[in-house]
mmCIF file of C-alpha atoms in Angstrom:
data_model
loop_
_atom_site.group_PDB
_atom_site.id
_atom_site.type_symbol
_atom_site.label_atom_id
_atom_site.label_comp_id
_atom_site.label_asym_id
_atom_site.label_seq_id
_atom_site.Cartn_x
_atom_site.Cartn_y
_atom_site.Cartn_z
ATOM 1 C CA MET K 1 -54.216 -1.674 13.414
ATOM 2 C CA PHE K 2 -51.823 -3.752 15.533
ATOM 3 C CA LYS K 3 -50.629 -5.533 12.382
ATOM 4 C CA LEU K 4 -49.901 -2.175 10.709
ATOM 5 C CA ILE K 5 -47.811 -1.035 13.702
ATOM 6 C CA LYS K 6 -45.797 -4.271 13.573
ATOM 7 C CA ILE K 7 -45.108 -3.779 9.864
ATOM 8 C CA VAL K 8 -44.012 -0.168 10.365
ATOM 9 C CA LEU K 9 -41.711 -1.156 13.250
ATOM 10 C CA LEU K 10 -40.243 -3.990 11.217
ATOM 11 C CA LEU K 11 -39.560 -1.639 8.291
ATOM 12 C CA LEU K 12 -37.893 0.873 10.619
ATOM 13 C CA LEU K 13 -35.659 -1.837 12.084
ATOM 14 C CA CYS K 14 -34.693 -3.121 8.658
ATOM 15 C CA THR K 15 -33.755 0.299 7.323
ATOM 16 C CA SER K 16 -31.951 1.531 10.433
ATOM 17 C CA CYS K 17 -29.643 -1.471 10.990
ATOM 18 C CA GLY K 18 -26.902 -2.658 8.716
ATOM 19 C CA GLN K 19 -27.226 0.130 6.163
ATOM 20 C CA SER K 20 -24.497 2.367 7.575
ATOM 21 C CA ASN K 21 -21.287 2.837 5.581
ATOM 22 C CA THR K 22 -19.372 3.372 8.827
ATOM 23 C CA GLU K 23 -19.658 -0.218 10.024
ATOM 24 C CA CYS K 24 -16.402 -2.142 10.217
ATOM 25 C CA PRO K 25 -15.969 -5.731 9.055
ATOM 26 C CA ILE K 26 -15.890 -8.519 11.638
ATOM 27 C CA THR K 27 -12.084 -8.614 11.562
ATOM 28 C CA ILE K 28 -10.229 -5.310 11.553
ATOM 29 C CA ASP K 29 -6.640 -5.142 10.323
ATOM 30 C CA THR K 30 -3.958 -4.175 12.810
ATOM 31 C CA VAL K 31 -1.800 -1.335 11.502
ATOM 32 C CA SER K 32 1.467 -0.063 12.982
ATOM 33 C CA ILE K 33 4.012 2.459 11.758
ATOM 34 C CA ILE K 34 7.222 0.447 12.097
ATOM 35 C CA ASP K 35 9.721 2.860 10.546
ATOM 36 C CA GLN K 36 10.036 6.390 9.204
ATOM 37 C CA LYS K 37 12.839 8.188 7.434
ATOM 38 C CA LEU K 38 13.579 11.494 5.737
ATOM 39 C CA TYR K 39 15.007 10.661 2.314
ATOM 40 C CA GLU K 40 15.792 13.223 -0.396
ATOM 41 C CA GLY K 41 13.499 15.802 1.216
ATOM 42 C CA THR K 42 10.478 13.507 1.682
ATOM 43 C CA HIS K 43 9.313 11.804 4.860
ATOM 44 C CA TYR K 44 8.598 8.132 4.212
ATOM 45 C CA TYR K 45 6.641 5.877 6.535
ATOM 46 C CA MET K 46 6.561 2.096 6.609
ATOM 47 C CA VAL K 47 3.415 0.432 7.951
ATOM 48 C CA LEU K 48 2.947 -3.198 8.899
ATOM 49 C CA ARG K 49 -0.648 -4.282 8.307
ATOM 50 C CA ILE K 50 -1.688 -7.627 9.758
ATOM 51 C CA SER K 51 -4.824 -8.849 8.090
ATOM 52 C CA GLY K 52 -7.017 -11.871 8.598
ATOM 53 C CA TRP K 53 -8.624 -13.796 11.378
ATOM 54 C CA HIS K 54 -7.015 -17.212 11.609
ATOM 55 C CA GLU K 55 -4.541 -17.188 8.742
ATOM 56 C CA LYS K 56 -2.716 -13.889 9.225
ATOM 57 C CA THR K 57 -1.242 -12.012 6.269
ATOM 58 C CA GLU K 58 1.539 -9.466 6.776
ATOM 59 C CA ILE K 59 1.338 -6.566 4.361
ATOM 60 C CA ILE K 60 4.017 -3.890 4.109
ATOM 61 C CA GLU K 61 2.905 -0.432 2.987
ATOM 62 C CA VAL K 62 5.139 2.572 2.245
ATOM 63 C CA TYR K 63 3.744 6.115 2.311
ATOM 64 C CA ASP K 64 5.322 9.396 1.198
ATOM 65 C CA GLN K 65 3.338 11.289 3.837
ATOM 66 C CA LYS K 66 2.162 10.419 7.333
ATOM 67 C CA PRO K 67 -0.501 7.723 6.922
ATOM 68 C CA GLN K 68 -3.969 8.164 8.341
ATOM 69 C CA PHE K 69 -6.483 5.419 9.019
ATOM 70 C CA ASP K 70 -10.169 5.431 9.837
ATOM 71 C CA ARG K 71 -11.606 3.582 12.826
ATOM 72 C CA CYS K 72 -11.772 0.379 10.720
ATOM 73 C CA SER K 73 -8.019 0.590 9.879
ATOM 74 C CA VAL K 74 -8.731 1.504 6.256
ATOM 75 C CA SER K 75 -6.072 3.796 4.787
ATOM 76 C CA ILE K 76 -7.240 7.346 4.211
ATOM 77 C CA THR K 77 -3.818 8.122 2.744
ATOM 78 C CA LYS K 78 -2.900 6.022 -0.301
ATOM 79 C CA PRO K 79 0.351 4.013 -0.010
ATOM 80 C CA ILE K 80 2.888 4.412 -2.800
ATOM 81 C CA ILE K 81 3.939 0.749 -2.497
ATOM 82 C CA HIS K 82 2.258 -2.190 -0.797
ATOM 83 C CA ASP K 83 2.598 -5.955 -0.945
ATOM 84 C CA SER K 84 2.263 -9.033 1.239
ATOM 85 C CA LEU K 85 5.554 -10.706 2.065
ATOM 86 C CA ASP K 86 6.545 -13.909 3.849
ATOM 87 C CA ALA K 87 8.718 -12.289 6.499
ATOM 88 C CA ASN K 88 10.106 -15.565 7.861
ATOM 89 C CA TYR K 89 11.963 -16.289 4.606
ATOM 90 C CA ILE K 90 13.393 -12.840 3.797
ATOM 91 C CA ASN K 91 17.134 -12.600 3.334
ATOM 92 C CA SER K 92 17.290 -8.968 2.183
ATOM 93 C CA PHE K 93 14.777 -6.198 1.612
ATOM 94 C CA LEU K 94 15.102 -2.909 -0.316
ATOM 95 C CA ILE K 95 12.674 -0.339 -1.673
ATOM 96 C CA ASP K 96 12.955 0.868 -5.257
ATOM 97 C CA LEU K 97 11.144 4.222 -5.241
ATOM 98 C CA GLU K 98 11.547 4.779 -8.974
ATOM 99 C CA ALA K 99 9.896 1.456 -9.892
ATOM 100 C CA LYS K 100 7.555 1.672 -6.871
ATOM 101 C CA GLU K 101 8.319 -1.874 -5.775
ATOM 102 C CA PHE K 102 10.057 -3.936 -3.117
ATOM 103 C CA ILE K 103 13.228 -5.804 -3.987
ATOM 104 C CA VAL K 104 13.148 -8.956 -1.894
ATOM 105 C CA GLU K 105 15.637 -11.784 -1.754
ATOM 106 C CA TYR K 106 14.268 -14.898 -0.087
ATOM 107 C CA LYS K 107 16.108 -17.773 1.546
ATOM 108 C CA GLU K 108 15.184 -21.455 1.497
ATOM 109 C CA SER K 109 14.496 -21.998 5.183
ATOM 110 C CA PRO K 110 12.821 -19.794 7.781
ATOM 111 C CA SER K 111 14.925 -17.535 9.969
ATOM 112 C CA ASP K 112 15.223 -17.755 13.742
ATOM 113 C CA GLU K 113 15.474 -13.957 13.894
ATOM 114 C CA ASN K 114 12.504 -11.671 14.423
ATOM 115 C CA PRO K 115 11.236 -11.374 10.838
ATOM 116 C CA GLN K 116 10.227 -7.742 11.299
ATOM 117 C CA THR K 117 13.884 -6.699 11.653
ATOM 118 C CA PHE K 118 14.097 -6.742 7.836
ATOM 119 C CA PHE K 119 11.264 -4.272 7.464
ATOM 120 C CA ARG K 120 13.140 -0.992 7.612
ATOM 121 C CA LEU K 121 13.157 1.830 5.115
ATOM 122 C CA LYS K 122 16.233 0.985 3.032
ATOM 123 C CA PHE K 123 16.238 2.489 -0.433
ATOM 124 C CA LYS K 124 17.922 1.254 -3.615
#
């Protein structure tokens, strides 16, 4: 009888832990709205997503409505454009809404400026 109770308890533990879809990964992205602009009747939002644990990746996302994120920093709202960029080497940065892409001109050496100063909603 004692062995049966142990098996039932073990089964309950196994099925109650780790099966939830609401669990977040070990590392959660950091998301910040870094710019917003009304352009041709639409509000656009630029989000900086920093992903990774040791080696950080900066991802720029552009939304055509106010972005929403769940408690794990997963986008509920789908971005219209997103890409990872090496901010330290950016010389110029524009957004092409028609092509749904970033137009980035890089320079050969890293900048001494704050790299996030380039990440502003500037449209082609």
